[in-house]
Short mmCIF file of C-alpha atoms and ligand atoms in Angstrom, two decimals:
data_model
loop_
_atom_site.label_atom_id
_atom_site.label_comp_id
_atom_site.label_asym_id
_atom_site.label_seq_id
_atom_site.Cartn_x
_atom_site.Cartn_y
_atom_site.Cartn_z
CA UNK A 1 0.03 -0.04 0.12
CA UNK A 2 1.65 3.09 -0.67
CA UNK A 3 1.76 5.89 1.75
CA UNK A 4 -0.52 8.28 0.23
CA UNK A 5 -3.74 5.46 0.35
CA UNK A 6 -2.04 4.91 3.99
CA UNK A 7 -2.55 8.44 5.04
CA UNK A 8 -6.18 8.76 3.26
CA UNK A 9 -6.99 6.35 6.80
CA UNK A 10 -4.94 8.52 9.24
CA UNK A 11 -7.88 10.66 10.36
CA UNK A 12 -9.89 7.53 11.40
CA UNK A 13 -6.80 5.36 12.54
CA UNK A 14 -4.98 8.51 14.98
CA UNK A 15 -8.75 8.78 16.65
CA UNK A 16 -8.44 5.31 17.16
CA UNK A 17 -6.51 4.74 21.00
CA UNK A 18 -2.85 3.50 20.62
CA UNK A 19 -3.34 0.71 23.28
CA UNK A 20 -5.71 -0.99 20.47
CA UNK A 21 -2.41 -1.61 18.13
CA UNK A 22 -2.26 -5.21 17.55
CA UNK A 23 1.23 -5.11 15.37
CA UNK A 24 3.48 -2.32 15.80
CA UNK A 25 5.16 -2.01 19.48
CA UNK A 26 7.91 0.49 20.84
CA UNK A 27 9.73 2.46 19.52
CA UNK A 28 11.72 -0.12 21.48
CA UNK A 29 15.64 0.17 22.53
CA UNK A 30 17.72 -2.72 20.74
CA UNK A 31 21.28 -3.40 21.19
CA UNK A 32 21.85 -3.86 17.61
CA UNK A 33 19.58 -1.32 16.23
CA UNK A 34 19.27 1.39 18.39
CA UNK A 35 15.53 3.05 18.86
CA UNK A 36 13.71 1.30 16.95
CA UNK A 37 9.74 0.79 15.77
CA UNK A 38 8.75 -3.06 15.89
CA UNK A 39 6.49 -4.75 13.67
CA UNK A 40 4.51 -8.03 14.36
CA UNK A 41 3.54 -9.63 11.02
CA UNK A 42 2.24 -12.78 12.43
CA UNK A 43 -0.10 -11.68 15.28
CA UNK A 44 0.36 -14.65 17.02
CA UNK A 45 3.27 -17.74 18.02
CA UNK A 46 3.76 -18.96 13.92
CA UNK A 47 6.83 -20.23 13.87
CA UNK A 48 9.11 -23.09 11.45
CA UNK A 49 11.20 -23.41 15.00
CA UNK A 50 10.23 -24.00 18.68
CA UNK A 51 13.38 -22.55 20.28
CA UNK A 52 13.95 -23.61 23.55
CA UNK A 53 15.03 -20.05 24.42
CA UNK A 54 11.98 -18.17 22.81
CA UNK A 55 11.05 -15.30 24.53
CA UNK A 56 7.77 -15.41 23.29
CA UNK A 57 7.28 -18.66 24.65
CA UNK A 58 6.52 -22.05 22.72
CA UNK A 59 5.29 -22.08 19.12
CA UNK A 60 1.70 -22.27 19.01
CA UNK A 61 1.70 -23.12 15.09
CA UNK A 62 4.97 -24.85 14.21
CA UNK A 63 4.30 -24.50 10.13
CA UNK A 64 6.73 -23.96 6.77
CA UNK A 65 3.54 -22.92 5.15
CA UNK A 66 3.82 -19.08 3.80
CA UNK A 67 0.27 -16.97 3.83
CA UNK A 68 -0.70 -13.75 4.52
CA UNK A 69 -1.23 -14.05 8.47
CA UNK A 70 -1.42 -10.64 8.78
CA UNK A 71 -2.59 -8.26 6.24
CA UNK A 72 0.26 -5.90 4.69
CA UNK A 73 -2.86 -3.23 4.82
CA UNK A 74 -3.90 -3.96 8.28
CA UNK A 75 -0.35 -3.59 9.74
CA UNK A 76 0.91 -0.48 7.36
CA UNK A 77 -2.20 1.53 8.62
CA UNK A 78 -1.34 1.00 12.06
CA UNK A 79 2.24 2.02 11.07
CA UNK A 80 0.80 5.19 9.64
CA UNK A 81 -1.52 6.02 12.53
CA UNK A 82 1.60 5.38 15.11
CA UNK A 83 3.53 7.81 13.18
CA UNK A 84 0.87 10.39 13.39
CA UNK A 85 0.63 9.77 16.76
CA UNK A 86 4.07 10.25 17.58
CA UNK A 87 6.30 11.70 14.36
CA UNK A 88 9.61 11.28 16.72
CA UNK A 89 12.43 9.82 14.63
CA UNK A 90 13.72 6.15 14.98
CA UNK A 91 16.87 4.68 14.10
CA UNK A 92 15.12 1.70 12.79
CA UNK A 93 11.44 -0.10 11.51
CA UNK A 94 11.90 -3.77 12.60
CA UNK A 95 10.04 -6.39 11.32
CA UNK A 96 9.49 -9.57 13.44
CA UNK A 97 6.74 -10.56 15.98
CA UNK A 98 5.99 -13.66 17.84
CA UNK A 99 7.27 -15.75 14.94
CA UNK A 100 9.27 -16.03 12.04
CA UNK A 101 8.28 -12.66 9.63
CA UNK A 102 9.30 -14.33 6.76
CA UNK A 103 6.24 -16.95 7.10
CA UNK A 104 4.01 -13.86 5.99
CA UNK A 105 3.74 -13.92 2.65
CA UNK A 106 3.09 -10.17 2.52
CA UNK A 107 6.27 -9.17 3.97
CA UNK A 108 7.84 -7.62 0.57
CA UNK A 109 4.49 -5.45 0.64
CA UNK A 110 5.28 -4.55 4.14
CA UNK A 111 8.65 -3.50 3.81
CA UNK A 112 8.07 -1.43 1.03
CA UNK A 113 4.77 0.14 2.80
CA UNK A 114 7.21 0.99 5.77
CA UNK A 115 10.12 2.78 3.60
CA UNK A 116 7.29 5.25 2.07
CA UNK A 117 5.90 5.79 5.81
CA UNK A 118 9.47 6.09 7.11
CA UNK A 119 11.18 7.04 4.29
CA UNK A 120 14.40 8.40 5.84
CA UNK A 121 14.74 5.17 7.91
CA UNK A 122 16.49 1.48 7.20
CA UNK A 123 14.29 -1.14 7.67
CA UNK A 124 15.37 -4.24 9.49
CA UNK A 125 14.22 -7.61 9.22
CA UNK A 126 14.55 -10.41 11.77
CA UNK A 127 14.71 -13.93 10.59
CA UNK A 128 15.77 -17.45 12.04
CA UNK A 129 16.94 -17.82 8.47
CA UNK A 130 14.78 -21.17 7.96
CA UNK A 131 12.79 -20.06 4.86
CA UNK A 132 15.86 -18.28 2.87
CA UNK A 133 16.52 -21.36 1.04
CA UNK A 134 13.31 -20.82 -0.97
CA UNK A 135 13.82 -17.87 -3.89
CA UNK A 136 10.39 -16.48 -3.39
CA UNK A 137 11.55 -15.64 0.66
CA UNK A 138 14.69 -14.23 -0.27
CA UNK A 139 13.06 -11.81 -3.18
CA UNK A 140 10.34 -10.26 -0.82
CA UNK A 141 13.32 -9.29 1.84
CA UNK A 142 15.72 -7.81 -1.09
CA UNK A 143 14.25 -4.74 -0.13
CA UNK A 144 15.30 -4.33 3.20
CA UNK A 145 18.19 -2.18 4.39
CA UNK A 146 18.96 -4.63 7.15
CA UNK A 147 18.75 -8.62 7.97
CA UNK A 148 19.54 -10.04 10.80
CA UNK A 149 19.68 -13.81 10.72
CA UNK A 150 20.45 -15.95 13.20
CA UNK A 151 22.15 -19.11 12.73
CA UNK A 152 22.52 -20.99 16.22
CA UNK A 153 24.54 -24.39 15.81
CA UNK A 154 26.01 -25.96 12.98
CA UNK A 155 26.25 -29.06 14.25
CA UNK A 156 22.82 -31.23 13.49
CA UNK A 157 22.59 -32.31 16.94
CA UNK A 158 22.47 -29.03 18.18
CA UNK A 159 20.43 -27.50 16.03
CA UNK A 160 17.36 -30.22 16.39
CA UNK A 161 17.43 -29.94 20.28
CA UNK A 162 17.77 -26.18 20.63
CA UNK A 163 16.03 -25.08 17.60
CA UNK A 164 13.20 -27.53 17.34
CA UNK A 165 13.19 -26.80 13.38
CA UNK A 166 9.18 -28.00 11.64
CA UNK A 167 10.88 -32.06 9.97
CA UNK A 168 11.29 -30.19 6.57
CA UNK A 169 13.78 -28.19 7.57
CA UNK A 170 17.60 -29.27 7.45
CA UNK A 171 20.57 -27.37 8.50
CA UNK A 172 21.66 -27.75 4.95
CA UNK A 173 18.91 -25.73 3.93
CA UNK A 174 19.53 -23.21 6.05
CA UNK A 175 23.14 -22.96 5.23
CA UNK A 176 22.70 -23.08 1.34
CA UNK A 177 20.05 -20.39 2.16
CA UNK A 178 21.99 -17.90 4.30
CA UNK A 179 24.76 -18.11 1.41
CA UNK A 180 22.56 -17.54 -1.50
CA UNK A 181 21.07 -14.67 0.60
CA UNK A 182 24.44 -12.86 1.16
CA UNK A 183 25.28 -13.28 -2.37
CA UNK A 184 22.11 -11.55 -3.93
CA UNK A 185 21.76 -9.33 -0.97
CA UNK A 186 23.39 -5.76 -1.08
CA UNK A 187 22.21 -4.47 2.08
CA UNK A 188 23.92 -5.13 5.58
CA UNK A 189 23.62 -8.86 7.00
CA UNK A 190 24.12 -8.90 11.11
CA UNK A 191 24.53 -12.31 11.79
CA UNK A 192 23.12 -14.02 15.08
CA UNK A 193 24.14 -16.67 17.25
CA UNK A 194 22.15 -17.17 20.71
CA UNK A 195 24.23 -19.55 23.11
CA UNK A 196 22.66 -21.76 25.69
CA UNK A 197 24.50 -23.61 28.13
CA UNK A 198 25.43 -27.15 27.16
CA UNK A 199 23.31 -26.91 23.99
CA UNK A 200 25.05 -25.38 21.43
CA UNK A 201 28.42 -24.11 22.96
CA UNK A 202 30.54 -27.03 21.93
CA UNK A 203 34.15 -26.50 19.88
CA UNK A 204 32.70 -28.26 17.17
CA UNK A 205 30.06 -25.55 16.66
CA UNK A 206 32.65 -22.53 17.51
CA UNK A 207 34.88 -24.40 14.91
CA UNK A 208 31.88 -24.80 12.43
CA UNK A 209 30.70 -21.42 12.64
CA UNK A 210 34.23 -19.63 11.88
CA UNK A 211 34.09 -21.71 8.60
CA UNK A 212 30.93 -21.01 7.91
CA UNK A 213 31.89 -17.11 8.38
CA UNK A 214 34.11 -17.14 5.68
CA UNK A 215 31.08 -18.09 3.60
CA UNK A 216 28.14 -15.88 4.62
CA UNK A 217 30.26 -13.23 4.82
CA UNK A 218 27.94 -11.29 7.46
CA UNK A 219 28.80 -7.46 7.81
CA UNK A 220 28.71 -8.20 11.54
CA UNK A 221 28.52 -11.01 13.91
CA UNK A 222 26.72 -10.87 17.25
CA UNK A 223 26.99 -13.60 20.27
CA UNK A 224 24.87 -13.14 22.92
CA UNK A 225 22.83 -15.74 25.36
CA UNK A 226 19.60 -15.71 27.26
CA UNK A 227 18.98 -13.01 29.57
CA UNK A 228 15.26 -13.80 30.14
CA UNK A 229 13.72 -17.11 30.77
CA UNK A 230 12.75 -19.15 27.30
CA UNK A 231 10.01 -21.16 26.59
CA UNK A 232 11.07 -24.14 28.31
CA UNK A 233 13.45 -24.95 31.10
CA UNK A 234 16.61 -26.86 30.01
CA UNK A 235 17.76 -23.32 28.32
CA UNK A 236 19.96 -21.81 30.45
CA UNK A 237 22.45 -18.56 29.68
CA UNK A 238 26.54 -20.02 28.95
CA UNK A 239 29.22 -18.39 31.38
CA UNK A 240 30.65 -14.99 30.81
CA UNK A 241 33.81 -17.19 29.89
CA UNK A 242 32.45 -19.08 27.21
CA UNK A 243 30.31 -15.94 25.59
CA UNK A 244 33.69 -14.40 25.60
CA UNK A 245 35.24 -17.58 23.99
CA UNK A 246 32.64 -17.41 21.27
CA UNK A 247 32.99 -13.56 20.77
CA UNK A 248 36.86 -13.53 20.23
CA UNK A 249 37.01 -16.28 17.93
CA UNK A 250 34.20 -15.41 15.62
CA UNK A 251 34.63 -11.48 15.90
CA UNK A 252 31.55 -10.68 17.41
CA UNK A 253 30.50 -7.28 18.27
CA UNK A 254 30.52 -6.46 21.92
CA UNK A 255 27.15 -5.66 22.48
CA UNK A 256 24.87 -5.34 25.48
CA UNK A 257 23.76 -8.89 25.88
CA UNK A 258 20.07 -8.49 24.92
CA UNK A 259 18.97 -11.48 23.01
CA UNK A 260 17.50 -13.52 21.44
CA UNK A 261 17.02 -12.61 17.73
CA UNK A 262 14.29 -12.94 15.64
CA UNK A 263 10.75 -12.46 17.31
CA UNK A 264 10.31 -10.02 19.94
CA UNK A 265 13.76 -10.60 21.29
CA UNK A 266 16.25 -8.20 21.73
CA UNK A 267 13.53 -5.37 21.58
CA UNK A 268 12.71 -3.26 24.79
CA UNK A 269 9.94 -1.11 24.84
CA UNK A 270 11.07 2.61 25.39
CA UNK A 271 7.97 4.31 25.94
CA UNK A 272 4.26 3.70 26.54
CA UNK A 273 1.92 3.87 23.90
CA UNK A 274 -0.47 5.64 25.60
CA UNK A 275 -0.52 4.17 29.42
CA UNK A 276 1.71 2.59 31.75
CA UNK A 277 -0.45 -0.15 32.27
CA UNK A 278 -0.77 -0.83 28.50
CA UNK A 279 2.69 -0.35 27.98
CA UNK A 280 3.36 -2.75 30.32
CA UNK A 281 0.92 -5.63 29.04
CA UNK A 282 1.97 -5.11 25.26
CA UNK A 283 5.49 -5.48 26.80
CA UNK A 284 4.91 -8.49 28.88
CA UNK A 285 2.45 -10.02 25.78
CA UNK A 286 6.06 -10.63 23.67
CA UNK A 287 8.37 -11.56 26.44
CA UNK A 288 8.77 -12.16 30.63
CA UNK A 289 10.70 -9.27 32.01
CA UNK A 290 11.77 -7.96 35.58
CA UNK A 291 10.43 -5.08 37.17
CA UNK A 292 14.01 -3.62 36.92
CA UNK A 293 13.75 -4.07 33.11
CA UNK A 294 10.47 -2.72 32.77
CA UNK A 295 11.91 0.30 34.40
CA UNK A 296 14.73 0.86 32.52
CA UNK A 297 12.71 0.12 29.18
CA UNK A 298 9.48 2.68 30.24
CA UNK A 299 11.50 4.95 31.65
CA UNK A 300 9.74 5.26 34.82
CA UNK A 301 10.29 5.44 38.45
CA UNK A 302 10.58 2.30 40.25
CA UNK A 303 7.64 3.54 42.22
CA UNK A 304 5.72 3.94 39.17
CA UNK A 305 6.08 0.67 37.77
CA UNK A 306 5.40 -1.00 40.92
CA UNK A 307 2.64 0.28 41.48
CA UNK A 308 1.24 -0.73 37.87
CA UNK A 309 2.40 -4.48 38.28
CA UNK A 310 0.98 -5.08 41.77
CA UNK A 311 -2.33 -3.47 40.42
CA UNK A 312 -2.13 -5.97 37.24
CA UNK A 313 -1.15 -8.96 39.64
CA UNK A 314 -4.04 -8.16 41.77
CA UNK A 315 -6.22 -8.41 38.97
CA UNK A 316 -4.55 -11.65 37.70
CA UNK A 317 -3.57 -10.05 34.65
CA UNK A 318 -0.22 -10.79 35.13
CA UNK A 319 1.73 -13.59 37.07
CA UNK A 320 5.18 -13.44 39.07
CA UNK A 321 7.46 -16.30 38.81
CA UNK A 322 11.07 -16.70 40.29
CA UNK A 323 13.64 -17.58 37.57
CA UNK A 324 17.54 -17.51 36.56
CA UNK A 325 17.30 -15.83 40.16
CA UNK A 326 15.07 -13.09 39.68
CA UNK A 327 11.05 -12.20 39.45
CA UNK A 328 9.74 -12.39 35.94
CA UNK A 329 6.40 -10.89 35.26
CA UNK A 330 4.60 -12.51 32.18
CA UNK A 331 1.11 -12.41 31.03
CA UNK A 332 -1.17 -14.50 33.10
CA UNK A 333 -1.85 -17.77 31.38
CA UNK A 334 0.73 -17.32 28.66
S1 SF4 B 401 13.28 -17.65 19.04
FE1 SF4 B 401 12.73 -16.99 16.67
S2 SF4 B 401 12.97 -18.19 15.84
FE2 SF4 B 401 12.96 -19.38 18.02
S3 SF4 B 401 10.73 -19.79 18.08
FE3 SF4 B 401 10.93 -18.06 18.90
S4 SF4 B 401 10.62 -16.76 17.01
FE4 SF4 B 401 10.60 -18.93 16.31
#
């Protein structure tokens, strides 16, 4: 949809409460992209993987079928409405969501629409790399400025155990897709490796990643570990020493450890869309967080956050759980 067409919808959309936004979140702070506006292209936990560490929770629909899970018009109308409400500049518009964004067949149209709405802003795509072997999927994201693919392990058994892909996806397909994408894509590629203790922190993986890096030629590589609870308790962060060894060997960037790659991951809401309560609920919908993480992300005081968290917990809308040595809040029943 052209920006002109979207802009005709603005009076109606701008009047709508921003708390009703379903697919636009943020602006958010990202270790790799700066202040970024996030777009959810799935609207639900739909993914080709079911990673043990996923912050969005277990995948509800595991599939490799590409479809229009959310209509591009719906996402772009919300993006235009958001800009009308909050025209402050952002460093990136980032396509991700609660699953694998390349599953949305409308991703090419969404990239083009986002560029029309934010013409001076880079458009970034987070992906788990599982669909890049498909010509159509690669073609669809060629219009992006930055693509952030993830690749956690090149050891087949680790890949199967950690990323739990659909049976149709093999590691060879993922590798082949990434190499082909690099050959065709002239934008920037930031490859991400997420390490989980005892699951993919082997020397075998490190050596294979080092070799693959030469083939894939990313513009940068980021090695991170879990900083929040994953979907399954087996996923635990690696020790600082292991993280450092992988980073040094792979020549990774030193970024704050804000994982994990492709869905909502690594992204922190920086400002409430309208009320603090709505912002907290929107943020927790995408991943569990501690009170202090929410304080930093929202730019509010401890007291303000404590008041909202207390109210939401007593209403039964969020739940607190001790994990990784800290109290994490998540949406009740998620
Ligand atoms: S971490 Fe990313 S690729 Fe893995 S299940 Fe979650 S959304 Fe899918």
